[in-house]
PDB file of C-alpha atoms and ligand atoms in Angstrom:
ATOM      1  CA  UNK A   6       0.355   0.161  -0.299  1.00 26.00           C
ATOM      2  CA  UNK A   7       1.482   3.505  -1.112  1.00 33.00           C
ATOM      3  CA  UNK A   8       0.540   5.440   2.462  1.00 36.00           C
ATOM      4  CA  UNK A   9       0.760   8.633   0.467  1.00 36.00           C
ATOM      5  CA  UNK A  10      -1.995   7.834  -1.537  1.00 44.00           C
ATOM      6  CA  UNK A  11      -4.134   7.686   1.281  1.00 67.00           C
ATOM      7  CA  UNK A  12      -3.745  11.396   2.370  1.00 70.00           C
ATOM      8  CA  UNK A  13      -6.238  13.972   2.401  1.00 74.00           C
ATOM      9  CA  UNK A  14      -5.733  17.702   3.550  1.00 76.00           C
ATOM     10  CA  UNK A  15      -6.735  20.925   4.759  1.00 80.00           C
ATOM     11  CA  UNK A  16      -5.344  23.951   3.358  1.00 75.00           C
ATOM     12  CA  UNK A  17      -5.957  26.926   5.373  1.00 69.00           C
ATOM     13  CA  UNK A  18      -5.336  29.943   6.497  1.00 60.00           C
ATOM     14  CA  UNK A  19      -4.978  30.326   9.748  1.00 56.00           C
ATOM     15  CA  UNK A  20      -4.568  26.693  10.486  1.00 50.00           C
ATOM     16  CA  UNK A  21      -5.712  27.396  14.292  1.00 53.00           C
ATOM     17  CA  UNK A  22      -9.178  26.400  15.694  1.00 60.00           C
ATOM     18  CA  UNK A  23      -9.849  24.396  12.961  1.00 75.00           C
ATOM     19  CA  UNK A  24     -12.439  21.630  14.110  1.00 86.00           C
ATOM     20  CA  UNK A  25     -12.446  20.320  10.809  1.00 90.00           C
ATOM     21  CA  UNK A  26      -9.462  18.028  11.434  1.00 90.00           C
ATOM     22  CA  UNK A  27     -10.492  16.996  14.442  1.00 91.00           C
ATOM     23  CA  UNK A  28     -13.667  15.444  13.219  1.00 94.00           C
ATOM     24  CA  UNK A  29     -12.404  13.893  10.153  1.00 95.00           C
ATOM     25  CA  UNK A  30      -9.372  12.008  11.886  1.00 93.00           C
ATOM     26  CA  UNK A  31     -12.509  10.870  14.480  1.00 95.00           C
ATOM     27  CA  UNK A  32     -14.493   9.448  11.424  1.00 96.00           C
ATOM     28  CA  UNK A  33     -11.147   7.580   9.673  1.00 95.00           C
ATOM     29  CA  UNK A  34     -10.628   6.199  13.278  1.00 95.00           C
ATOM     30  CA  UNK A  35     -13.986   4.929  13.920  1.00 97.00           C
ATOM     31  CA  UNK A  36     -14.221   3.058  11.027  1.00 96.00           C
ATOM     32  CA  UNK A  37     -10.515   2.382  10.798  1.00 92.00           C
ATOM     33  CA  UNK A  38      -9.647   3.802   7.756  1.00 93.00           C
ATOM     34  CA  UNK A  39      -6.150   4.044   7.288  1.00 90.00           C
ATOM     35  CA  UNK A  40      -5.903   7.081   6.036  1.00 93.00           C
ATOM     36  CA  UNK A  41      -4.844  10.770   7.605  1.00 93.00           C
ATOM     37  CA  UNK A  42      -6.273  13.891   6.986  1.00 93.00           C
ATOM     38  CA  UNK A  43      -3.787  16.567   7.957  1.00 90.00           C
ATOM     39  CA  UNK A  44      -4.155  20.698   7.959  1.00 89.00           C
ATOM     40  CA  UNK A  45      -1.693  23.587   6.660  1.00 89.00           C
ATOM     41  CA  UNK A  46      -1.204  26.661   6.730  1.00 88.00           C
ATOM     42  CA  UNK A  47      -1.502  27.644   2.962  1.00 91.00           C
ATOM     43  CA  UNK A  48      -0.613  31.473   3.160  1.00 91.00           C
ATOM     44  CA  UNK A  49      -2.379  33.347  -0.100  1.00 92.00           C
ATOM     45  CA  UNK A  50       1.123  33.517  -2.401  1.00 94.00           C
ATOM     46  CA  UNK A  51       1.596  29.784  -1.955  1.00 94.00           C
ATOM     47  CA  UNK A  52      -1.593  28.310  -2.859  1.00 95.00           C
ATOM     48  CA  UNK A  53       0.017  27.333  -6.484  1.00 96.00           C
ATOM     49  CA  UNK A  54       2.875  25.102  -4.686  1.00 96.00           C
ATOM     50  CA  UNK A  55       0.602  23.884  -2.357  1.00 95.00           C
ATOM     51  CA  UNK A  56      -1.589  22.627  -5.223  1.00 96.00           C
ATOM     52  CA  UNK A  57       1.607  21.665  -7.089  1.00 96.00           C
ATOM     53  CA  UNK A  58       2.725  19.477  -3.934  1.00 94.00           C
ATOM     54  CA  UNK A  59      -0.490  17.723  -3.409  1.00 94.00           C
ATOM     55  CA  UNK A  60      -0.405  16.640  -6.394  1.00 94.00           C
ATOM     56  CA  UNK A  61       3.315  14.977  -6.423  1.00 93.00           C
ATOM     57  CA  UNK A  62       2.886  13.604  -3.278  1.00 91.00           C
ATOM     58  CA  UNK A  63      -0.807  12.082  -4.748  1.00 90.00           C
ATOM     59  CA  UNK A  64      -3.113  12.963  -1.618  1.00 93.00           C
ATOM     60  CA  UNK A  65      -6.452  12.100  -2.778  1.00 94.00           C
ATOM     61  CA  UNK A  66      -7.688  15.337  -2.102  1.00 95.00           C
ATOM     62  CA  UNK A  67      -8.392  18.408   0.089  1.00 95.00           C
ATOM     63  CA  UNK A  68     -10.495  21.077   1.867  1.00 94.00           C
ATOM     64  CA  UNK A  69      -9.945  24.701   1.164  1.00 92.00           C
ATOM     65  CA  UNK A  70     -11.070  27.368   3.776  1.00 89.00           C
ATOM     66  CA  UNK A  71     -10.634  31.118   3.081  1.00 85.00           C
ATOM     67  CA  UNK A  72      -9.674  32.991   1.895  1.00 89.00           C
ATOM     68  CA  UNK A  73      -8.771  30.023  -0.826  1.00 92.00           C
ATOM     69  CA  UNK A  74     -11.919  29.285  -2.161  1.00 93.00           C
ATOM     70  CA  UNK A  75     -12.224  31.120  -5.071  1.00 94.00           C
ATOM     71  CA  UNK A  76      -8.605  31.618  -6.180  1.00 95.00           C
ATOM     72  CA  UNK A  77      -8.047  27.654  -6.525  1.00 96.00           C
ATOM     73  CA  UNK A  78     -10.564  27.283  -9.125  1.00 97.00           C
ATOM     74  CA  UNK A  79      -7.663  28.321 -11.094  1.00 98.00           C
ATOM     75  CA  UNK A  80      -5.265  25.369 -10.076  1.00 97.00           C
ATOM     76  CA  UNK A  81      -7.644  22.766 -10.703  1.00 98.00           C
ATOM     77  CA  UNK A  82      -8.615  20.822 -13.716  1.00 98.00           C
ATOM     78  CA  UNK A  83     -12.413  21.248 -13.467  1.00 98.00           C
ATOM     79  CA  UNK A  84     -15.417  21.813 -11.120  1.00 98.00           C
ATOM     80  CA  UNK A  85     -18.486  20.403 -10.219  1.00 96.00           C
ATOM     81  CA  UNK A  86     -21.724  21.449 -10.886  1.00 94.00           C
ATOM     82  CA  UNK A  87     -22.766  23.203  -8.183  1.00 92.00           C
ATOM     83  CA  UNK A  88     -18.919  24.602  -7.516  1.00 96.00           C
ATOM     84  CA  UNK A  89     -19.310  26.252 -10.763  1.00 96.00           C
ATOM     85  CA  UNK A  90     -22.127  28.024 -10.475  1.00 95.00           C
ATOM     86  CA  UNK A  91     -21.374  29.341  -7.220  1.00 94.00           C
ATOM     87  CA  UNK A  92     -17.400  29.646  -8.245  1.00 94.00           C
ATOM     88  CA  UNK A  93     -16.343  28.243  -5.627  1.00 94.00           C
ATOM     89  CA  UNK A  94     -14.851  25.550  -3.859  1.00 96.00           C
ATOM     90  CA  UNK A  95     -13.898  24.156  -0.244  1.00 95.00           C
ATOM     91  CA  UNK A  96     -13.481  20.421  -1.629  1.00 96.00           C
ATOM     92  CA  UNK A  97     -11.042  19.257  -4.298  1.00 97.00           C
ATOM     93  CA  UNK A  98     -11.242  15.700  -5.618  1.00 96.00           C
ATOM     94  CA  UNK A  99      -9.014  13.311  -7.234  1.00 95.00           C
ATOM     95  CA  UNK A 100     -10.797  11.655  -9.723  1.00 96.00           C
ATOM     96  CA  UNK A 101      -8.093  10.008 -12.000  1.00 95.00           C
ATOM     97  CA  UNK A 102      -5.020  12.006 -13.089  1.00 93.00           C
ATOM     98  CA  UNK A 103      -7.445  15.158 -12.634  1.00 97.00           C
ATOM     99  CA  UNK A 104      -8.677  17.304  -9.665  1.00 97.00           C
ATOM    100  CA  UNK A 105     -11.900  18.614  -9.609  1.00 98.00           C
ATOM    101  CA  UNK A 106     -13.179  21.235  -7.305  1.00 97.00           C
ATOM    102  CA  UNK A 107     -16.412  20.694  -5.437  1.00 97.00           C
ATOM    103  CA  UNK A 108     -18.310  22.543  -3.022  1.00 96.00           C
ATOM    104  CA  UNK A 109     -19.839  19.851  -0.236  1.00 96.00           C
ATOM    105  CA  UNK A 110     -21.005  22.828   2.379  1.00 95.00           C
ATOM    106  CA  UNK A 111     -24.314  23.580   0.123  1.00 95.00           C
ATOM    107  CA  UNK A 112     -24.552  19.624  -0.042  1.00 96.00           C
ATOM    108  CA  UNK A 113     -23.473  19.754   3.346  1.00 97.00           C
ATOM    109  CA  UNK A 114     -26.309  21.983   4.420  1.00 97.00           C
ATOM    110  CA  UNK A 115     -29.094  20.178   2.075  1.00 97.00           C
ATOM    111  CA  UNK A 116     -28.661  17.382   3.619  1.00 97.00           C
ATOM    112  CA  UNK A 117     -29.395  18.060   6.771  1.00 97.00           C
ATOM    113  CA  UNK A 118     -32.125  19.516   4.858  1.00 98.00           C
ATOM    114  CA  UNK A 119     -33.130  16.498   3.385  1.00 97.00           C
ATOM    115  CA  UNK A 120     -33.427  15.453   6.943  1.00 95.00           C
ATOM    116  CA  UNK A 121     -36.279  17.272   8.078  1.00 96.00           C
ATOM    117  CA  UNK A 122     -37.921  17.812   4.566  1.00 97.00           C
ATOM    118  CA  UNK A 123     -38.095  17.633   0.663  1.00 97.00           C
ATOM    119  CA  UNK A 124     -37.383  20.712  -0.517  1.00 98.00           C
ATOM    120  CA  UNK A 125     -38.700  20.509  -3.828  1.00 98.00           C
ATOM    121  CA  UNK A 126     -41.761  22.863  -4.496  1.00 98.00           C
ATOM    122  CA  UNK A 127     -40.103  24.886  -1.179  1.00 98.00           C
ATOM    123  CA  UNK A 128     -40.390  28.647  -0.553  1.00 98.00           C
ATOM    124  CA  UNK A 129     -36.881  29.729   0.855  1.00 98.00           C
ATOM    125  CA  UNK A 130     -36.025  32.222   3.128  1.00 98.00           C
ATOM    126  CA  UNK A 131     -32.070  33.670   2.787  1.00 98.00           C
ATOM    127  CA  UNK A 132     -30.614  35.659   5.402  1.00 98.00           C
ATOM    128  CA  UNK A 133     -27.121  36.932   3.477  1.00 98.00           C
ATOM    129  CA  UNK A 134     -25.500  36.954   0.565  1.00 98.00           C
ATOM    130  CA  UNK A 135     -22.290  35.807   1.859  1.00 95.00           C
ATOM    131  CA  UNK A 136     -20.195  32.828   0.561  1.00 93.00           C
ATOM    132  CA  UNK A 137     -22.143  30.688   3.079  1.00 95.00           C
ATOM    133  CA  UNK A 138     -25.440  31.936   1.523  1.00 97.00           C
ATOM    134  CA  UNK A 139     -24.243  31.553  -2.073  1.00 96.00           C
ATOM    135  CA  UNK A 140     -23.346  27.820  -1.463  1.00 96.00           C
ATOM    136  CA  UNK A 141     -26.670  27.111   0.367  1.00 98.00           C
ATOM    137  CA  UNK A 142     -28.813  29.124  -2.211  1.00 98.00           C
ATOM    138  CA  UNK A 143     -27.448  27.558  -5.590  1.00 97.00           C
ATOM    139  CA  UNK A 144     -27.736  24.163  -3.849  1.00 97.00           C
ATOM    140  CA  UNK A 145     -31.284  24.242  -2.287  1.00 98.00           C
ATOM    141  CA  UNK A 146     -31.966  25.798  -6.092  1.00 98.00           C
ATOM    142  CA  UNK A 147     -30.711  23.105  -7.715  1.00 97.00           C
ATOM    143  CA  UNK A 148     -32.730  20.204  -5.356  1.00 97.00           C
ATOM    144  CA  UNK A 149     -36.205  21.392  -6.996  1.00 98.00           C
ATOM    145  CA  UNK A 150     -36.875  24.687  -4.071  1.00 98.00           C
ATOM    146  CA  UNK A 151     -39.293  27.158  -6.251  1.00 98.00           C
ATOM    147  CA  UNK A 152     -38.428  30.275  -4.934  1.00 98.00           C
ATOM    148  CA  UNK A 153     -35.650  31.428  -2.708  1.00 98.00           C
ATOM    149  CA  UNK A 154     -35.621  35.070  -0.882  1.00 98.00           C
ATOM    150  CA  UNK A 155     -32.357  36.163  -0.767  1.00 98.00           C
ATOM    151  CA  UNK A 156     -33.102  38.762   2.569  1.00 98.00           C
ATOM    152  CA  UNK A 157     -29.358  40.973   2.869  1.00 98.00           C
ATOM    153  CA  UNK A 158     -27.577  44.216   4.314  1.00 97.00           C
ATOM    154  CA  UNK A 159     -25.911  45.351   1.361  1.00 97.00           C
ATOM    155  CA  UNK A 160     -27.990  45.596  -1.708  1.00 97.00           C
ATOM    156  CA  UNK A 161     -25.159  45.076  -3.948  1.00 97.00           C
ATOM    157  CA  UNK A 162     -24.571  41.575  -2.350  1.00 97.00           C
ATOM    158  CA  UNK A 163     -28.137  40.326  -2.175  1.00 98.00           C
ATOM    159  CA  UNK A 164     -28.898  41.467  -6.233  1.00 98.00           C
ATOM    160  CA  UNK A 165     -25.840  39.543  -7.330  1.00 98.00           C
ATOM    161  CA  UNK A 166     -26.908  36.606  -5.344  1.00 98.00           C
ATOM    162  CA  UNK A 167     -30.875  36.511  -6.317  1.00 98.00           C
ATOM    163  CA  UNK A 168     -29.293  36.898  -9.958  1.00 98.00           C
ATOM    164  CA  UNK A 169     -27.425  34.057  -9.770  1.00 98.00           C
ATOM    165  CA  UNK A 170     -29.923  32.049  -8.557  1.00 98.00           C
ATOM    166  CA  UNK A 171     -31.865  33.216 -11.167  1.00 98.00           C
ATOM    167  CA  UNK A 172     -30.147  32.781 -13.879  1.00 97.00           C
ATOM    168  CA  UNK A 173     -28.214  29.820 -12.903  1.00 96.00           C
ATOM    169  CA  UNK A 174     -30.750  27.682 -11.586  1.00 97.00           C
ATOM    170  CA  UNK A 175     -34.149  26.613 -11.979  1.00 97.00           C
ATOM    171  CA  UNK A 176     -35.698  28.246  -8.837  1.00 98.00           C
ATOM    172  CA  UNK A 177     -37.573  31.793  -8.713  1.00 98.00           C
ATOM    173  CA  UNK A 178     -34.997  34.759  -7.309  1.00 98.00           C
ATOM    174  CA  UNK A 179     -35.929  37.734  -5.431  1.00 98.00           C
ATOM    175  CA  UNK A 180     -34.055  40.485  -3.311  1.00 98.00           C
ATOM    176  CA  UNK A 181     -35.274  41.849  -0.800  1.00 98.00           C
ATOM    177  CA  UNK A 182     -33.228  44.610   1.127  1.00 98.00           C
ATOM    178  CA  UNK A 183     -32.782  43.951   4.810  1.00 97.00           C
ATOM    179  CA  UNK A 184     -33.132  47.853   6.647  1.00 94.00           C
ATOM    180  CA  UNK A 185     -35.276  46.834   9.502  1.00 94.00           C
ATOM    181  CA  UNK A 186     -37.335  44.055  11.420  1.00 96.00           C
ATOM    182  CA  UNK A 187     -38.045  41.080   8.615  1.00 98.00           C
ATOM    183  CA  UNK A 188     -41.748  39.446   8.621  1.00 98.00           C
ATOM    184  CA  UNK A 189     -41.304  36.126   7.217  1.00 98.00           C
ATOM    185  CA  UNK A 190     -44.263  35.998   4.521  1.00 98.00           C
ATOM    186  CA  UNK A 191     -46.535  33.420   6.038  1.00 97.00           C
ATOM    187  CA  UNK A 192     -46.392  30.574   2.710  1.00 97.00           C
ATOM    188  CA  UNK A 193     -42.383  29.883   3.486  1.00 98.00           C
ATOM    189  CA  UNK A 194     -41.619  26.856   4.146  1.00 98.00           C
ATOM    190  CA  UNK A 195     -37.736  27.154   5.330  1.00 98.00           C
ATOM    191  CA  UNK A 196     -35.881  30.223   6.989  1.00 98.00           C
ATOM    192  CA  UNK A 197     -31.709  29.947   6.605  1.00 98.00           C
ATOM    193  CA  UNK A 198     -29.989  32.473   9.085  1.00 98.00           C
ATOM    194  CA  UNK A 199     -26.365  32.343   6.680  1.00 98.00           C
ATOM    195  CA  UNK A 200     -25.133  35.220   8.059  1.00 97.00           C
ATOM    196  CA  UNK A 201     -21.851  35.438  10.735  1.00 95.00           C
ATOM    197  CA  UNK A 202     -24.943  36.872  13.429  1.00 96.00           C
ATOM    198  CA  UNK A 203     -25.069  35.251  16.851  1.00 93.00           C
ATOM    199  CA  UNK A 204     -21.760  33.842  15.984  1.00 92.00           C
ATOM    200  CA  UNK A 205     -19.357  33.456  19.265  1.00 89.00           C
ATOM    201  CA  UNK A 206     -18.450  35.898  21.125  1.00 90.00           C
ATOM    202  CA  UNK A 207     -21.424  37.494  19.955  1.00 91.00           C
ATOM    203  CA  UNK A 208     -23.271  35.087  21.034  1.00 90.00           C
ATOM    204  CA  UNK A 209     -26.440  38.054  22.375  1.00 89.00           C
ATOM    205  CA  UNK A 210     -26.404  39.156  18.598  1.00 90.00           C
ATOM    206  CA  UNK A 211     -29.695  38.828  17.116  1.00 89.00           C
ATOM    207  CA  UNK A 212     -30.958  38.142  13.496  1.00 95.00           C
ATOM    208  CA  UNK A 213     -33.612  41.800  12.609  1.00 96.00           C
ATOM    209  CA  UNK A 214     -36.902  39.572  12.136  1.00 96.00           C
ATOM    210  CA  UNK A 215     -40.572  39.332  13.491  1.00 97.00           C
ATOM    211  CA  UNK A 216     -40.165  36.137  15.843  1.00 96.00           C
ATOM    212  CA  UNK A 217     -43.800  36.293  16.062  1.00 97.00           C
ATOM    213  CA  UNK A 218     -43.677  35.836  11.829  1.00 98.00           C
ATOM    214  CA  UNK A 219     -42.283  32.319  12.870  1.00 98.00           C
ATOM    215  CA  UNK A 220     -44.722  29.790  12.578  1.00 98.00           C
ATOM    216  CA  UNK A 221     -44.806  26.106  13.797  1.00 97.00           C
ATOM    217  CA  UNK A 222     -45.523  24.798   9.647  1.00 96.00           C
ATOM    218  CA  UNK A 223     -41.258  26.450   8.658  1.00 98.00           C
ATOM    219  CA  UNK A 224     -38.196  24.547   9.168  1.00 98.00           C
ATOM    220  CA  UNK A 225     -35.623  27.519  10.476  1.00 98.00           C
ATOM    221  CA  UNK A 226     -31.597  26.652  10.280  1.00 98.00           C
ATOM    222  CA  UNK A 227     -29.233  28.620  11.572  1.00 97.00           C
ATOM    223  CA  UNK A 228     -25.229  27.744   9.827  1.00 97.00           C
ATOM    224  CA  UNK A 229     -23.925  29.218  13.438  1.00 95.00           C
ATOM    225  CA  UNK A 230     -21.483  26.380  14.676  1.00 92.00           C
ATOM    226  CA  UNK A 231     -20.753  28.256  17.392  1.00 91.00           C
ATOM    227  CA  UNK A 232     -23.379  28.511  20.039  1.00 93.00           C
ATOM    228  CA  UNK A 233     -25.437  25.471  19.532  1.00 92.00           C
ATOM    229  CA  UNK A 234     -28.179  26.872  20.270  1.00 93.00           C
ATOM    230  CA  UNK A 235     -28.526  30.973  18.278  1.00 96.00           C
ATOM    231  CA  UNK A 236     -30.978  33.004  19.982  1.00 96.00           C
ATOM    232  CA  UNK A 237     -33.183  32.213  16.603  1.00 97.00           C
ATOM    233  CA  UNK A 238     -32.544  28.721  17.406  1.00 97.00           C
ATOM    234  CA  UNK A 239     -34.199  29.172  20.669  1.00 96.00           C
ATOM    235  CA  UNK A 240     -36.274  31.889  19.055  1.00 96.00           C
ATOM    236  CA  UNK A 241     -38.007  29.487  16.672  1.00 98.00           C
ATOM    237  CA  UNK A 242     -38.091  26.601  18.676  1.00 97.00           C
ATOM    238  CA  UNK A 243     -40.088  28.570  21.077  1.00 97.00           C
ATOM    239  CA  UNK A 244     -42.465  29.222  18.395  1.00 97.00           C
ATOM    240  CA  UNK A 245     -42.977  25.364  17.354  1.00 98.00           C
ATOM    241  CA  UNK A 246     -40.745  25.359  13.920  1.00 98.00           C
ATOM    242  CA  UNK A 247     -38.229  22.343  13.356  1.00 98.00           C
ATOM    243  CA  UNK A 248     -34.390  23.738  14.182  1.00 98.00           C
ATOM    244  CA  UNK A 249     -31.073  22.811  12.447  1.00 97.00           C
ATOM    245  CA  UNK A 250     -28.362  23.964  14.300  1.00 96.00           C
ATOM    246  CA  UNK A 251     -24.945  25.147  12.453  1.00 95.00           C
ATOM    247  CA  UNK A 252     -23.314  21.887  13.548  1.00 95.00           C
ATOM    248  CA  UNK A 253     -25.677  19.831  10.607  1.00 94.00           C
ATOM    249  CA  UNK A 254     -24.243  21.626   7.484  1.00 95.00           C
ATOM    250  CA  UNK A 255     -20.529  20.861   9.010  1.00 95.00           C
ATOM    251  CA  UNK A 256     -21.014  17.750   9.780  1.00 97.00           C
ATOM    252  CA  UNK A 257     -22.246  16.905   6.940  1.00 97.00           C
ATOM    253  CA  UNK A 258     -19.825  18.664   4.850  1.00 96.00           C
ATOM    254  CA  UNK A 259     -17.488  16.645   5.900  1.00 96.00           C
ATOM    255  CA  UNK A 260     -19.457  13.790   5.640  1.00 97.00           C
ATOM    256  CA  UNK A 261     -19.661  14.265   1.923  1.00 97.00           C
ATOM    257  CA  UNK A 262     -16.141  14.887   1.486  1.00 96.00           C
ATOM    258  CA  UNK A 263     -14.773  11.805   3.247  1.00 96.00           C
ATOM    259  CA  UNK A 264     -17.498   9.964   0.841  1.00 97.00           C
ATOM    260  CA  UNK A 265     -15.978  12.027  -2.023  1.00 96.00           C
ATOM    261  CA  UNK A 266     -12.174  10.762  -1.420  1.00 96.00           C
ATOM    262  CA  UNK A 267     -12.873   7.414   0.101  1.00 95.00           C
ATOM    263  CA  UNK A 268     -15.660   6.994  -0.695  1.00 96.00           C
ATOM    264  CA  UNK A 269     -16.879   5.395   2.053  1.00 96.00           C
ATOM    265  CA  UNK A 270     -19.850   5.567   4.194  1.00 97.00           C
ATOM    266  CA  UNK A 271     -19.154   7.443   7.485  1.00 98.00           C
ATOM    267  CA  UNK A 272     -21.279   7.863  10.823  1.00 97.00           C
ATOM    268  CA  UNK A 273     -22.202  11.640  11.177  1.00 97.00           C
ATOM    269  CA  UNK A 274     -22.836  11.307  14.954  1.00 97.00           C
ATOM    270  CA  UNK A 275     -18.736  10.461  15.760  1.00 97.00           C
ATOM    271  CA  UNK A 276     -17.689  13.487  13.932  1.00 97.00           C
ATOM    272  CA  UNK A 277     -20.450  15.552  15.241  1.00 97.00           C
ATOM    273  CA  UNK A 278     -19.682  14.161  18.747  1.00 96.00           C
ATOM    274  CA  UNK A 279     -16.159  15.480  18.814  1.00 95.00           C
ATOM    275  CA  UNK A 280     -17.036  19.093  17.484  1.00 93.00           C
ATOM    276  CA  UNK A 281     -18.846  18.883  20.275  1.00 93.00           C
ATOM    277  CA  UNK A 282     -15.671  18.056  22.269  1.00 92.00           C
ATOM    278  CA  UNK A 283     -13.359  20.238  20.937  1.00 89.00           C
ATOM    279  CA  UNK A 284     -15.202  23.735  20.533  1.00 87.00           C
ATOM    280  CA  UNK A 285     -16.649  22.681  24.028  1.00 86.00           C
ATOM    281  CA  UNK A 286     -20.210  23.794  23.332  1.00 87.00           C
TER     282      UNK A 286
HETATM  283  P1  LIG B 326     -19.468  36.415   4.490  1.00 91.71           P
HETATM  284  O1  LIG B 326     -18.474  37.442   5.544  1.00 91.71           O
HETATM  285  O2  LIG B 326     -19.296  36.116   3.255  1.00 91.71           O
HETATM  286  O3  LIG B 326     -20.609  36.683   4.555  1.00 91.71           O
HETATM  287  C1  LIG B 326     -21.746  37.366   5.603  1.00 91.71           C
HETATM  288  C2  LIG B 326     -22.997  37.907   5.707  1.00 91.71           C
HETATM  289  O4  LIG B 326     -23.632  38.134   6.826  1.00 91.71           O
HETATM  290  C3  LIG B 326     -23.437  39.362   4.528  1.00 91.71           C
HETATM  291  O5  LIG B 326     -23.896  38.589   4.096  1.00 91.71           O
HETATM  292  C4  LIG B 326     -23.360  40.068   5.659  1.00 91.71           C
HETATM  293  O6  LIG B 326     -23.985  40.442   5.240  1.00 91.71           O
HETATM  294  C5  LIG B 326     -23.865  39.505   6.649  1.00 91.71           C
HETATM  295  N1  LIG B 326     -23.936  40.342   8.067  1.00 91.71           N
HETATM  296  C6  LIG B 326     -23.309  40.054   9.178  1.00 91.71           C
HETATM  297  N2  LIG B 326     -22.830  40.298   9.512  1.00 91.71           N
HETATM  298  C7  LIG B 326     -23.814  41.656   9.415  1.00 91.71           C
HETATM  299  C8  LIG B 326     -24.725  42.234  10.646  1.00 91.71           C
HETATM  300  N3  LIG B 326     -24.548  42.734  11.902  1.00 91.71           N
HETATM  301  N4  LIG B 326     -26.180  42.618  10.067  1.00 91.71           N
HETATM  302  C9  LIG B 326     -26.248  41.936   8.736  1.00 91.71           C
HETATM  303  N5  LIG B 326     -26.332  40.913   7.950  1.00 91.71           N
HETATM  304  C10 LIG B 326     -24.966  41.128   8.361  1.00 91.71           C
HETATM  305  O7  LIG B 326     -19.353  35.482   5.329  1.00 91.71           O
HETATM  306  P2  LIG B 326     -19.546  33.253   5.066  1.00 91.71           P
HETATM  307  O8  LIG B 326     -20.705  33.633   4.347  1.00 91.71           O
HETATM  308  O9  LIG B 326     -18.405  32.690   4.530  1.00 91.71           O
HETATM  309  O10 LIG B 326     -19.996  32.633   6.817  1.00 91.71           O
HETATM  310  C11 LIG B 326     -21.354  33.545   7.253  1.00 91.71           C
HETATM  311  C12 LIG B 326     -21.198  32.453   8.166  1.00 91.71           C
HETATM  312  O11 LIG B 326     -21.391  31.363   8.130  1.00 91.71           O
HETATM  313  C13 LIG B 326     -19.610  32.005   9.629  1.00 91.71           C
HETATM  314  O12 LIG B 326     -20.839  32.739  10.760  1.00 91.71           O
HETATM  315  C14 LIG B 326     -19.504  31.389   9.376  1.00 91.71           C
HETATM  316  O13 LIG B 326     -19.123  30.706  10.575  1.00 91.71           O
HETATM  317  C15 LIG B 326     -21.042  30.686   9.087  1.00 91.71           C
HETATM  318  N6  LIG B 326     -20.680  29.345   7.910  1.00 91.71           N
HETATM  319  C16 LIG B 326     -20.914  27.816   8.611  1.00 91.71           C
HETATM  320  C17 LIG B 326     -20.241  26.690   8.036  1.00 91.71           C
HETATM  321  C18 LIG B 326     -20.959  25.606   8.291  1.00 91.71           C
HETATM  322  O14 LIG B 326     -20.609  24.807   7.975  1.00 91.71           O
HETATM  323  N7  LIG B 326     -21.589  25.546   9.459  1.00 91.71           N
HETATM  324  C19 LIG B 326     -19.824  26.848   6.797  1.00 91.71           C
HETATM  325  C20 LIG B 326     -19.507  27.960   6.745  1.00 91.71           C
HETATM  326  C21 LIG B 326     -19.897  29.056   6.980  1.00 91.71           C
HETATM  327  P3  LIG B 326     -23.756  42.387   4.224  1.00 91.71           P
HETATM  328  O15 LIG B 326     -23.193  41.548   2.656  1.00 91.71           O
HETATM  329  O16 LIG B 326     -24.693  43.846   4.095  1.00 91.71           O
HETATM  330  O17 LIG B 326     -21.913  42.259   4.497  1.00 91.71           O
END
């Protein structure tokens, strides 16, 4: 066996406090997979060399975190469908002799959502228009959501995402400028916070929305993994909504990445438990 062929990696900057390493290694250990997942601090100026190095050493693939998610594309041999629409890659997979860029962030979110509801024909309110929102919007739209309302503070980013969804996916999409407390339309099926509001240490920060407009027919998801129970999750539960916390997306993107690299299905609970332990959630 050539040990080097079993290496997967994370190209991150900086490398500190990366729970992904811990959760992926936990899955490899739990399933006796003879693989390793190693973190490398790669500055932007060294990205091309890092990808060349991965090829030279036969890595099965690697993750990219910010600021590499867009820049890495020029060093790859092709893109998966959703990564191509998003223009961002967080997971590179060696297929034959080629390195193909995928985006497992959105796919991870979708997996969490599909555990609760079939997204086909659903109406989604998406707060945010950054990288996380883009990944979620594209993947949910490709999975059959019929309507996506992008609610964002800055008009330019919000318009851009709504336009991308409308032009590149089968979903209808519109932008609403977030300039005050937002009333969730009564026919909404899924509400997603894809902003950074509420992320530790700003745990008391609150989304500007009218809590009374949340109803028990809605699914409410937060991308914030820390804290586990954000203000939004707490408020949504108090209104009887079905909730999805931010660990769902984090863990499931790892599950999907491992499937791409190794072909193995791993137990998400092992990974979730390890993240909770590492982050002290
Ligand atoms: P970006 O910086 O690309 O986007 C941030 C978004 O949040 C923008 O839409 C921004 O609006 C909005 N925003 C930030 N602060 C405020 C505020 N005070 N009021 C209104 N809107 C605000 O970040 P990402 O999309 O990459 O990440 C967003 C969050 O998602 C992060 O907290 C990250 O931890 C989390 N995440 C979680 C993942 C998981 O697996 N659970 C995976 C990836 C990300 P504007 O455009 O107006 O600036």
